[in-house]
Coordinates of C-alpha atoms and ligand atoms in Angstrom, one line a residue:
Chain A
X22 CA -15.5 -49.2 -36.4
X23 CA -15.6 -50.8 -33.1
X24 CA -12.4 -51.6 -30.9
X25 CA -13.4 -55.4 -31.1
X26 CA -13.9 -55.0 -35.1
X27 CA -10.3 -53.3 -35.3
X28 CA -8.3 -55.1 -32.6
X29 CA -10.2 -58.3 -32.7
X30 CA -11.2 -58.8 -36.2
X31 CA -12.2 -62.6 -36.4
X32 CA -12.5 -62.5 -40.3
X33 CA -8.8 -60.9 -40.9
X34 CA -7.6 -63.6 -38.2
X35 CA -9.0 -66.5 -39.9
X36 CA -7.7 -65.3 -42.9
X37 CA -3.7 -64.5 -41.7
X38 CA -3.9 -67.1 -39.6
X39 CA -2.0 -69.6 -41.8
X40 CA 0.8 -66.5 -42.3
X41 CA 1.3 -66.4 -38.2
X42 CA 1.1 -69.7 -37.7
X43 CA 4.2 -70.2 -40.9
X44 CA 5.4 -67.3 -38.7
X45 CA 5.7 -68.8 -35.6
X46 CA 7.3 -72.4 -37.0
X47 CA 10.5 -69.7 -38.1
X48 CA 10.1 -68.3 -34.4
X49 CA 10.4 -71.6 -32.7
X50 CA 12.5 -73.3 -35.2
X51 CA 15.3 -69.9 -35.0
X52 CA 14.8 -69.6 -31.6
X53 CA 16.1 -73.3 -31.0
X54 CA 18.8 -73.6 -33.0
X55 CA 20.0 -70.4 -31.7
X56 CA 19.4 -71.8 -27.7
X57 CA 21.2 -74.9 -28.6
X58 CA 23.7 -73.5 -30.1
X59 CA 24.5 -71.1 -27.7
X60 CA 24.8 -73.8 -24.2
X61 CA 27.0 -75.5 -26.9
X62 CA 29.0 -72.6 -27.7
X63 CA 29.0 -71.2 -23.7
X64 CA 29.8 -74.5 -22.4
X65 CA 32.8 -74.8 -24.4
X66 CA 33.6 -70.5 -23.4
X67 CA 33.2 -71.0 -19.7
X68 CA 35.4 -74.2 -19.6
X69 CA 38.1 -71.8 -21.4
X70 CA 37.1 -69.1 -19.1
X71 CA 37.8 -71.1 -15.7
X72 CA 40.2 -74.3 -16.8
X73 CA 42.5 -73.1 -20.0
X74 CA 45.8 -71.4 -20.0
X75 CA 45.7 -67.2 -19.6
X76 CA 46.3 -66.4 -22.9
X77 CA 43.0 -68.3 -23.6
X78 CA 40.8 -66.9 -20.4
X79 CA 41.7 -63.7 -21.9
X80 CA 40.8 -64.4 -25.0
X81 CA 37.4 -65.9 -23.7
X82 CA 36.9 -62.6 -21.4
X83 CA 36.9 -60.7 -23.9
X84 CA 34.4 -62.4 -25.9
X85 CA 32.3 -62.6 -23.2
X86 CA 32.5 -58.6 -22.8
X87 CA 32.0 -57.7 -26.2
X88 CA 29.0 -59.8 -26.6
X89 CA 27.6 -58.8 -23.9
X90 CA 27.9 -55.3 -24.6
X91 CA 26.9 -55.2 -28.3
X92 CA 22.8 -54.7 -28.9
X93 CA 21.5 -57.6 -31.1
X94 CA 19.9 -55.4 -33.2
X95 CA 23.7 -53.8 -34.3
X96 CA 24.8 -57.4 -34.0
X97 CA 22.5 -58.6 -36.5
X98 CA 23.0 -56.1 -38.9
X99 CA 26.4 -55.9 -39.5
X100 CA 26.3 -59.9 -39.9
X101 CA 23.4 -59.4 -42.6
X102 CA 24.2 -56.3 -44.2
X103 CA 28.1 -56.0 -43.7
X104 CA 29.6 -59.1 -43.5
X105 CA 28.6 -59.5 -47.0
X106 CA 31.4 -57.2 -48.2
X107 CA 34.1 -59.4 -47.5
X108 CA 32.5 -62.0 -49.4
X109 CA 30.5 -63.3 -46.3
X110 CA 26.7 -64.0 -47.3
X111 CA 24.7 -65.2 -45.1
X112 CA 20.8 -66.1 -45.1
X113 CA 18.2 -64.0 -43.0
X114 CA 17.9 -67.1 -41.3
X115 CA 21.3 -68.1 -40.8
X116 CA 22.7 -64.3 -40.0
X117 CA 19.8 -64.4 -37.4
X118 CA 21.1 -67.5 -35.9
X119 CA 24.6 -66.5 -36.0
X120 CA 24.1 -63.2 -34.2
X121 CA 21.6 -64.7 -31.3
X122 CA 24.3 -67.9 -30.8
X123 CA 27.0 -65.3 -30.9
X124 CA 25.2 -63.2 -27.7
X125 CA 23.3 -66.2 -26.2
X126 CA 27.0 -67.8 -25.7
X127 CA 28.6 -65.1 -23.7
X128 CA 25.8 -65.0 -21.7
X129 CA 25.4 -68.7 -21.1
X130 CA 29.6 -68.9 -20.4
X131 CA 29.1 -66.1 -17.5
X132 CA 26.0 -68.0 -16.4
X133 CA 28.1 -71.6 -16.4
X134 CA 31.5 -70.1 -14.9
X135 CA 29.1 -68.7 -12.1
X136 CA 27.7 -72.3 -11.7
X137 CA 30.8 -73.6 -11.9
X138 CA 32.2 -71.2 -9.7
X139 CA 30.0 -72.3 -6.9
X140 CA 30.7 -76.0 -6.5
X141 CA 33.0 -75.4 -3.5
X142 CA 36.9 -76.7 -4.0
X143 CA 36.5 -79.9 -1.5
X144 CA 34.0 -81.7 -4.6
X145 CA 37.2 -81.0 -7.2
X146 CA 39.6 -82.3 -4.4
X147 CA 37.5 -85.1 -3.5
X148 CA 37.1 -86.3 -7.0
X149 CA 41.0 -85.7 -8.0
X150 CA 42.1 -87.8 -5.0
X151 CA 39.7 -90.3 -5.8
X152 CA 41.7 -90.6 -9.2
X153 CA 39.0 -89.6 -11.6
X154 CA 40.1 -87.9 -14.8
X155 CA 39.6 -84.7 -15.4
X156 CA 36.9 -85.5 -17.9
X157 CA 34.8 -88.1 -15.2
X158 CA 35.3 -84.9 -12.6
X159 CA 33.3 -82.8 -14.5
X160 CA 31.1 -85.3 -16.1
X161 CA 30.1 -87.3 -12.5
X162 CA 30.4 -84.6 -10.3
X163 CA 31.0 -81.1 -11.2
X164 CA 28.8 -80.2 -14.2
X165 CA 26.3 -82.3 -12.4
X166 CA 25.9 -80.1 -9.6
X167 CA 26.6 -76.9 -11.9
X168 CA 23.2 -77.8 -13.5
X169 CA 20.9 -77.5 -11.1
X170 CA 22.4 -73.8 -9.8
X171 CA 22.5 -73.2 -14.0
X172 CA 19.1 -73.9 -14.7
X173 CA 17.0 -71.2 -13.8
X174 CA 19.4 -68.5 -15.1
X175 CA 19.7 -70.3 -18.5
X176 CA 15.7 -71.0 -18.9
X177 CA 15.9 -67.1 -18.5
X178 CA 18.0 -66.9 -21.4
X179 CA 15.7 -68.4 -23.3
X180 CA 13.3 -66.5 -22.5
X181 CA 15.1 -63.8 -23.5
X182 CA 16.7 -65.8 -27.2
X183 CA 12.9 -66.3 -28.1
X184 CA 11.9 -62.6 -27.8
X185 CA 15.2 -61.6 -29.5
X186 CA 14.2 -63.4 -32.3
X187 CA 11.8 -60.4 -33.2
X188 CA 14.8 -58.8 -34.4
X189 CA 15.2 -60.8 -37.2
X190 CA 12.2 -59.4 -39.1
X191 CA 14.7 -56.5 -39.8
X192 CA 16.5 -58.7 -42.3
X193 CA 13.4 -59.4 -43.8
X194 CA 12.9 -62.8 -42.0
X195 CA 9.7 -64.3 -41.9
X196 CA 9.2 -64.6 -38.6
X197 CA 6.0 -63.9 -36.3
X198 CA 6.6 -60.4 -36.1
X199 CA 7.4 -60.1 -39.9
X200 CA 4.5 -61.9 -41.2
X201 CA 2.4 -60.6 -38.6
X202 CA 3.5 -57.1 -40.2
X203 CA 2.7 -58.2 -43.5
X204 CA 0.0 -59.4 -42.5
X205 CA -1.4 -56.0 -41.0
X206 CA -0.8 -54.5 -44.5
X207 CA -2.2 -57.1 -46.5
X208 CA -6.0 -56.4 -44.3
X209 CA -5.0 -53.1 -43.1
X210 CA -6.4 -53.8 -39.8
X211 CA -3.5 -54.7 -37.0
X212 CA -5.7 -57.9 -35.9
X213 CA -2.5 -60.0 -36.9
X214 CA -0.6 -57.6 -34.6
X215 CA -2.2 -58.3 -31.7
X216 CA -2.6 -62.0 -32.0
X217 CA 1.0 -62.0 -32.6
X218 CA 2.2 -60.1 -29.3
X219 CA -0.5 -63.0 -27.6
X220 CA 1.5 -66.0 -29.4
X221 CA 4.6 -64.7 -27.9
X222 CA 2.9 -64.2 -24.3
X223 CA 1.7 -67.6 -24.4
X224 CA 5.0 -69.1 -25.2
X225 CA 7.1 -67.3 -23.1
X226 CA 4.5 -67.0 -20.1
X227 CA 5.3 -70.7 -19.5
X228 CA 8.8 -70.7 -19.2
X229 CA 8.6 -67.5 -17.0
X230 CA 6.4 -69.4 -14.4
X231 CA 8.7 -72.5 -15.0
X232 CA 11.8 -70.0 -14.0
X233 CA 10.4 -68.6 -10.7
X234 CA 9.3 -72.6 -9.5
X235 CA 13.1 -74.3 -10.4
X236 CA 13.8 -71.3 -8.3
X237 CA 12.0 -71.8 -4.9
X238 CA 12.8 -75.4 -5.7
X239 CA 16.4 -75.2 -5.7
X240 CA 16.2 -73.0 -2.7
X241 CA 14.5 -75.4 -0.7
X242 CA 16.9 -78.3 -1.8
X243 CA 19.9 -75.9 -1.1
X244 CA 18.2 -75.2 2.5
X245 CA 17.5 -78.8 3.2
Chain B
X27 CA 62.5 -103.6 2.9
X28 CA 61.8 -100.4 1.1
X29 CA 58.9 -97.7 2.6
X30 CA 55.6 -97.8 1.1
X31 CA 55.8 -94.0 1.0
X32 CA 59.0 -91.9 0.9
X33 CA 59.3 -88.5 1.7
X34 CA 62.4 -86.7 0.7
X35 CA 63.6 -83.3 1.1
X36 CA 60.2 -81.9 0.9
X37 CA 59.5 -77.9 0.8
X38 CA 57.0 -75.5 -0.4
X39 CA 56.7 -72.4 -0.7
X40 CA 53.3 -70.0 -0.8
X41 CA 54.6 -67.1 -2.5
X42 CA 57.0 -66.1 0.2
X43 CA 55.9 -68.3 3.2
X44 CA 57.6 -71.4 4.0
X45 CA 54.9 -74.0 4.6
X46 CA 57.0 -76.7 4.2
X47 CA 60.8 -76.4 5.4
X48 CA 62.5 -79.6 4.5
X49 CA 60.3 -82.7 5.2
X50 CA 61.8 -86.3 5.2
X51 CA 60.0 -89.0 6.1
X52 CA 59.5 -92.6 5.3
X53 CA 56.1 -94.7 6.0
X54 CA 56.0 -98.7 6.2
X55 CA 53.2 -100.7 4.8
X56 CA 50.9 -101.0 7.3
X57 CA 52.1 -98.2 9.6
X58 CA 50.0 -95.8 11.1
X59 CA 51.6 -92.6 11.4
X60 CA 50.0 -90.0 13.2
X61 CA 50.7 -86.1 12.7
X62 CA 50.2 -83.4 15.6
X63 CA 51.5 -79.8 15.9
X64 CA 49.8 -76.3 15.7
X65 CA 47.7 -74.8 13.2
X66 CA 49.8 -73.5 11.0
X67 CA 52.7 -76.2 11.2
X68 CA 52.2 -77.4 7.3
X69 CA 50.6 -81.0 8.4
X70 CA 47.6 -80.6 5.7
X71 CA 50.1 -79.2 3.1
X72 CA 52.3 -82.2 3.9
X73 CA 49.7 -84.9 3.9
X74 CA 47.8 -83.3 0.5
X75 CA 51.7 -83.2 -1.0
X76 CA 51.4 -87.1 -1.4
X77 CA 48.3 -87.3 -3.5
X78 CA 49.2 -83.8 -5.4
X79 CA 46.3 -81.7 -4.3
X80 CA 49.2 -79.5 -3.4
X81 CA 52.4 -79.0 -5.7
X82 CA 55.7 -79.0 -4.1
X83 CA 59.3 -77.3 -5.0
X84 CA 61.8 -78.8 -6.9
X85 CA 64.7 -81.2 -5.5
X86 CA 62.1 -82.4 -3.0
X87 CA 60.6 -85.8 -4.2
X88 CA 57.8 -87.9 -3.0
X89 CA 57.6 -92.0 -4.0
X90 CA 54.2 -94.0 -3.2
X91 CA 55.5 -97.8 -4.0
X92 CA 58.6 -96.6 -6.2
X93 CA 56.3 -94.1 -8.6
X94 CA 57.1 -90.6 -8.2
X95 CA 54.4 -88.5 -7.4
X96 CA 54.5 -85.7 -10.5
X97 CA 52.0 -84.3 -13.0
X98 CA 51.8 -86.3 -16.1
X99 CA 50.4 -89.8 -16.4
X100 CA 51.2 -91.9 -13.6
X101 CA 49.5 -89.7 -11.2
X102 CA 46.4 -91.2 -11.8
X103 CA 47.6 -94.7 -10.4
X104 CA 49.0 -92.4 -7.2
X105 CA 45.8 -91.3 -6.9
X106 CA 44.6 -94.5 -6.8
X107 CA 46.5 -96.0 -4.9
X108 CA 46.4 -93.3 -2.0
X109 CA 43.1 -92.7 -0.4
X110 CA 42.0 -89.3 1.8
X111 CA 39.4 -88.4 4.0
X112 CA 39.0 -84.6 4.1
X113 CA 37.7 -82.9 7.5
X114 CA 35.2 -81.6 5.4
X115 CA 34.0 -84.9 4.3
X116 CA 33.4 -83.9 0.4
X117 CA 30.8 -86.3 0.3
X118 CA 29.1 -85.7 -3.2
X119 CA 25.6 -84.2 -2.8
X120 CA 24.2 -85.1 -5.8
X121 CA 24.7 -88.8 -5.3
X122 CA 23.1 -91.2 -2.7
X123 CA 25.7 -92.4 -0.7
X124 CA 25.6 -96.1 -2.4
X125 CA 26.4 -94.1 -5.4
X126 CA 29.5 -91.7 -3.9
X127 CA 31.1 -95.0 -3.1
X128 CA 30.8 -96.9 -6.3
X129 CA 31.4 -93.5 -8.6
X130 CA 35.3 -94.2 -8.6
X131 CA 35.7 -98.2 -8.5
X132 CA 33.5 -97.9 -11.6
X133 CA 35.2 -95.1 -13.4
X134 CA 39.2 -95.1 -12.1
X135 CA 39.3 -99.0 -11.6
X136 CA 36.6 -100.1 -14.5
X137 CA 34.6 -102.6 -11.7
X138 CA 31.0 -104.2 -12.9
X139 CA 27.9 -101.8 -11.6
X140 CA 27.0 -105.3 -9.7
X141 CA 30.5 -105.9 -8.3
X142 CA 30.6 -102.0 -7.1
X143 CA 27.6 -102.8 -5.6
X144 CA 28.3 -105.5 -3.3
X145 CA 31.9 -104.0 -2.3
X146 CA 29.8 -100.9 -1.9
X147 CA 27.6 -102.1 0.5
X148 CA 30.0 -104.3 2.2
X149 CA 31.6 -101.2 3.2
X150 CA 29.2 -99.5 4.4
X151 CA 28.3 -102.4 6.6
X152 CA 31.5 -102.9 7.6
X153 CA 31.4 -98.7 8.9
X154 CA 27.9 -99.4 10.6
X155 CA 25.5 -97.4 7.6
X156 CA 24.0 -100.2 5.4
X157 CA 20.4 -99.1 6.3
X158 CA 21.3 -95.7 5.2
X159 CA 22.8 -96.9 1.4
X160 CA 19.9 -95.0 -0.8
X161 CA 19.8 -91.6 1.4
X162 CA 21.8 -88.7 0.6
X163 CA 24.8 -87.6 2.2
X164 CA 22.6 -84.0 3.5
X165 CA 20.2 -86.4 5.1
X166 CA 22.9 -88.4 8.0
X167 CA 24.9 -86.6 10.2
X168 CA 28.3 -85.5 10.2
X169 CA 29.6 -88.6 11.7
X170 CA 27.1 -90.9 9.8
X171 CA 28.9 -89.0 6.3
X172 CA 32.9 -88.9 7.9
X173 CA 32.3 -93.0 7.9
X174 CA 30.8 -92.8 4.7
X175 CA 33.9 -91.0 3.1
X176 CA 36.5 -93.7 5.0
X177 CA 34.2 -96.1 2.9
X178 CA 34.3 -94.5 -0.2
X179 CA 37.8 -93.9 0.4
X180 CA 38.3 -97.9 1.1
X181 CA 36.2 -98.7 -2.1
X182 CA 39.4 -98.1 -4.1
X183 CA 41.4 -100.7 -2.3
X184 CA 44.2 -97.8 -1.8
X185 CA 47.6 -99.0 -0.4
X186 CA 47.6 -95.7 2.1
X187 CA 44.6 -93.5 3.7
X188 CA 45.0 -90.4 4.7
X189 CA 43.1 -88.5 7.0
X190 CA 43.2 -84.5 7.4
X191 CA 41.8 -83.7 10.4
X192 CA 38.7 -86.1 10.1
X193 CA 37.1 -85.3 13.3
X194 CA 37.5 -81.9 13.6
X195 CA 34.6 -80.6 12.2
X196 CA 32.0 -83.0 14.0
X197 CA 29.7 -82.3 16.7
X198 CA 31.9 -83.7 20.4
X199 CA 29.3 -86.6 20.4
X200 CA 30.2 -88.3 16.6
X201 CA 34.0 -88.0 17.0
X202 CA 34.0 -91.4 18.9
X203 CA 32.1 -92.9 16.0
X204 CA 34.3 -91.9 13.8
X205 CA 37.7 -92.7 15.7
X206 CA 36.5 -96.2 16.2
X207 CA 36.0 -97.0 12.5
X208 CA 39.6 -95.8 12.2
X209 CA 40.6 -97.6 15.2
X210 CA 39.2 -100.8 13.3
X211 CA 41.6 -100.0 10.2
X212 CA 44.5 -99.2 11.7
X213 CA 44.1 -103.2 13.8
X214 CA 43.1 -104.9 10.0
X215 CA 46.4 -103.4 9.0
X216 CA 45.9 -100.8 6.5
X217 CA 48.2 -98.0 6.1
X218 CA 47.0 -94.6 7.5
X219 CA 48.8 -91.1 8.2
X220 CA 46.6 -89.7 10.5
X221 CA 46.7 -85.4 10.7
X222 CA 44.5 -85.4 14.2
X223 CA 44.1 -83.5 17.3
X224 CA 42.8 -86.5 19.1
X225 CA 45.8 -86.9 21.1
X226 CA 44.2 -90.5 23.1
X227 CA 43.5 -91.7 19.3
X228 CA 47.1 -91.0 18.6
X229 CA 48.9 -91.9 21.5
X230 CA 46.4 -95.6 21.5
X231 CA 46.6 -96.3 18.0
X232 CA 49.5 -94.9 16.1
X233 CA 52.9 -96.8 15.5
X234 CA 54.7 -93.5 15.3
X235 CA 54.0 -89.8 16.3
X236 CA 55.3 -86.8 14.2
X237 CA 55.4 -83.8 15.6
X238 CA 55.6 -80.6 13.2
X239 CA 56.2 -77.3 14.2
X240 CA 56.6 -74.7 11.3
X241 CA 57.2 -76.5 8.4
X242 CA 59.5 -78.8 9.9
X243 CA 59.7 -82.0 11.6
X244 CA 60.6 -81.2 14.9
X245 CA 60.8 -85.4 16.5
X246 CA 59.3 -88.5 16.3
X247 CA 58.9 -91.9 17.3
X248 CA 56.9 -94.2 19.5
X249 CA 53.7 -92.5 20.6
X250 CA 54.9 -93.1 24.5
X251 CA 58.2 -91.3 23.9
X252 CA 56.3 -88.7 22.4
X253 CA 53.9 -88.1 25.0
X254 CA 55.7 -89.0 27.7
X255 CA 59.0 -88.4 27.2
X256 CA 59.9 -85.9 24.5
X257 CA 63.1 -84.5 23.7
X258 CA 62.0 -81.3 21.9
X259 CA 61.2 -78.5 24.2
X260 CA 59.1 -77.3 21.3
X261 CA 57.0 -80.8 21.9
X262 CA 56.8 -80.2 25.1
X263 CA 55.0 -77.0 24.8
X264 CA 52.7 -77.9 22.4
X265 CA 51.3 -81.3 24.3
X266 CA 51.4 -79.0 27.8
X267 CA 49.3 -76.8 26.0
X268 CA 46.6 -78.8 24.0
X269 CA 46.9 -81.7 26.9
X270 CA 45.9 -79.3 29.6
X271 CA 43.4 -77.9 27.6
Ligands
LIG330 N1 46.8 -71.9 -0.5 C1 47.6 -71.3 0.4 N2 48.1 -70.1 0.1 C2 48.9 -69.5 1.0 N3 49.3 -70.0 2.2 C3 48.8 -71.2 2.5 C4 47.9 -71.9 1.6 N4 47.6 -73.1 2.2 C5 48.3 -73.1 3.4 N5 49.0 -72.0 3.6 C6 49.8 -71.6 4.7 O1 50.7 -72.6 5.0 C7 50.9 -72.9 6.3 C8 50.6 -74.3 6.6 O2 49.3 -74.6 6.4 P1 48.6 -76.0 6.7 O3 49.4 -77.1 6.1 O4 47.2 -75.9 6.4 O5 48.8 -76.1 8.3 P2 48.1 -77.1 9.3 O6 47.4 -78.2 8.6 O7 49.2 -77.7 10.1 O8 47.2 -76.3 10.2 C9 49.9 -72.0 7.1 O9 50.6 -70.9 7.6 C10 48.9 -71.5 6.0 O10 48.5 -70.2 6.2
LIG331 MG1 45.3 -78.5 8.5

């Protein structure tokens, strides 16, 4: 058999194409609710992290830390295949979820508390002795400015949610990766394999480029 | 008549460092007070005391028209009621400059986006930058964004200003600018404590000189008896010193 015959098998692809493509709607479809539910769930960390009382920074630290430290792969099975014991069930899907929004919040709270961090103290002064509440403050001026030092570091989490995604074919999602698999052993020829790994490159290359031009951007805003 | 702002035995404390030794002092509506001293002396501490951006220690007590100034609900009206100009201008950088001065009328005082807009840019007139209303505040000069922050100060319609150092960080040739737009104020009668190094500003314009010297008030009064007679032989040093400079 030729390398084109075996890598890039046009009949196997046409025929698992409708099993990637199922494959890559649970890809996209995990990979956003976890991203979403992550800035939700960092957002709401970070403001602990900076604003609350110590008991609570601590407490938010810490979580941070952990989920920092802990591989995904570890995460995700003890939330699919121990969990379960104390009478904690929880979907591929959902344990999935639950493990990437778990990791992608620490690391979106560190990347908003460094954002945060940055606005220097006059635009917090300025906005106090101007009266504005505490919610306006952060909604008018602070968070506003936080975003555009945020973005690039945060459209590299992304990035980095999508490909953990991968992961979840370990719980016997159906993912990309998993039915890509399946698919493999269904025409014994890895054709779906490869087309697979290219689906992810083409997702992801975007929002790599997208990355590097927010940063020069923001650079030359900052320099301005 | 009772003082728009009162001062009474005000001190604070950084850790172990005496900032503020015992400050009283009482401010008339439509006073302008200036405040001179060295580096050092607690002016900014004292001035950022009245609006809260600094805490202070217990039995001292500050009153802005009767409300104490304390955490907890009325602060908000202080606030609004007591406008500041920072020497770092803390313009915001992510709003044109129409939009830094209508931000707080809109949100603190609940004004119509049209109504905003016309005190807005009657403001800005009045401090000589109309034709710069849609820039951004990185795109005017320092003194071009000082008179922007007086505006957006004004736009509240605060009983008091205050102004830390507001000239200090500009390039030699913008500080006249800048002092003249406060020179304007102070002769339309609005109330202004004025921390400053400008020592011809002070002695021209103010009603009363303070001078501070390590946390304390050391004398004050009329800006002539100040600078040319003073009683302290602290004073003395000082305005030998930065008046010879
Ligand atoms: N946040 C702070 N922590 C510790 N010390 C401070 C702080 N702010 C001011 N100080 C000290 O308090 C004193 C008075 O400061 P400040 O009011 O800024 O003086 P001035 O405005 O007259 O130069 C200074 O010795 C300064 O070092
Ligand atoms: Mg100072």
């Amino acid at each position: 058999m030729s390398i084109t015959e075996t890598f890039f098998n046009w009949g196997v692809l046409t025929s698992s194409f409708p099993l990637l493509l199922s494959g890559l709607r649970v890809t996209l479809l995990l990979g956003l609710v976890s991203i979403i539910a992550g800035l939700i769930l960092g957002l709401l960390i970070s403001l602990i992290r900076i604003y609350s009382i110590r008991p609570a920074r601590i407490v938010a630290k810490i979580y941070i830390d952990v989920f920092r430290s802990i591989p995904i792969l570890v995460l995700l099975i003890v939330v699919y295949y121990a969990l379960p014991f104390v009478g904690f069930r929880l979907s591929p899907f959902m344990s999935a979820a639950f493990a990437l929004t778990l990791v992608s919040g620490a690391y979106t709270a560190e990347i908003f508390r460094a954002g945060i961090e940055a606005i220097p103290r006059g635009q917090f002064e300025a906005s106090q002795a101007l009266g504005l509440s505490y919610r306006h403050m952060m909604m008018d001026i602070i968070l506003p400015q936080a975003i555009r030092i945020v973005i690039p570091p945060l459209t590299n989490n992304c990035v980095n949610v999508v490909k953990d995604t991968a992961l979840a074919s370990v719980v016997a999602m159906p993912d990309l990766l998993k039915q890509a698999t399946q698919a493999q052993a269904l025409e014994a020829n890895p054709t779906p394999l490869i087309f697979a790994a290219l689906m992810y490159v083409a997702l992801l290359w975007p929002l790599i480029t997208l990355v590097g031009r927010l940063e020069k951007k923001y650079r030359r805003e900052t320099a301005r | 008549m009772t003082a728009l702002v009162s001062i009474r035995r005000l001190r604070k404390n950084f850790d172990r460092f005496t900032a503020l030794d015992g400050i009283d002092l009482e401010i008339d509506e439509g006073e302008v007070v200036c405040i001179i001293g060295p580096s050092g002396s607690g002016k900014s501490t004292l001035i950022r005391c009245i609006n809260l951006l600094e805490t202070f220690d217990d039995p001292g007590e500050i009153l802005v028209g009767n409300i104490p100034v304390k955490r907890g609900k009325q602060l908000a009206s202080v606030r609004a009621e007591v406008g500041m100009v920072f020497q770092s201008f803390n313009l915001f950088p992510h709003l044109t400059i129409r939009e830094n001065i209508k931000l707080a009328p809109k949100r603190v005082r609940k004004v119509g986006d049209k109504e905003a807009d016309e005190k807005a840019m009657q403001l800005l007139n009045r401090v000589g930058i109309g034709a710069q209303a849609d820039k951004y505040p990185d795109q005017l000069s320092g003194g071009q964004q000082q008179r922007v922050a007086i505006a957006r100060a004004l736009a509240m319609e605060p009983k008091i200003l205050l102004f830390d150092e507001p000239t200090s960080s500009l390039d030699p040739e913008m500080v006249g600018e800048v002092l003249d737009v406060m020179r304007q104020l102070a002769h339309s009668g609005v109330t202004m404590i004025v921390v400053t190094h400008e020592m011809g500003f002070a002695r021209q314009v103010a009603d009363r000189v303070v001078f501070m010297n390590e946390g304390k008030i050391v004398e004050s009064g009329r800006p002539e008896n100040i600078f040319d007679s003073p009683k302290e032989n602290r004073t003395r040093e000082f305005l030998n010193a930065v008046l010879t400079r």
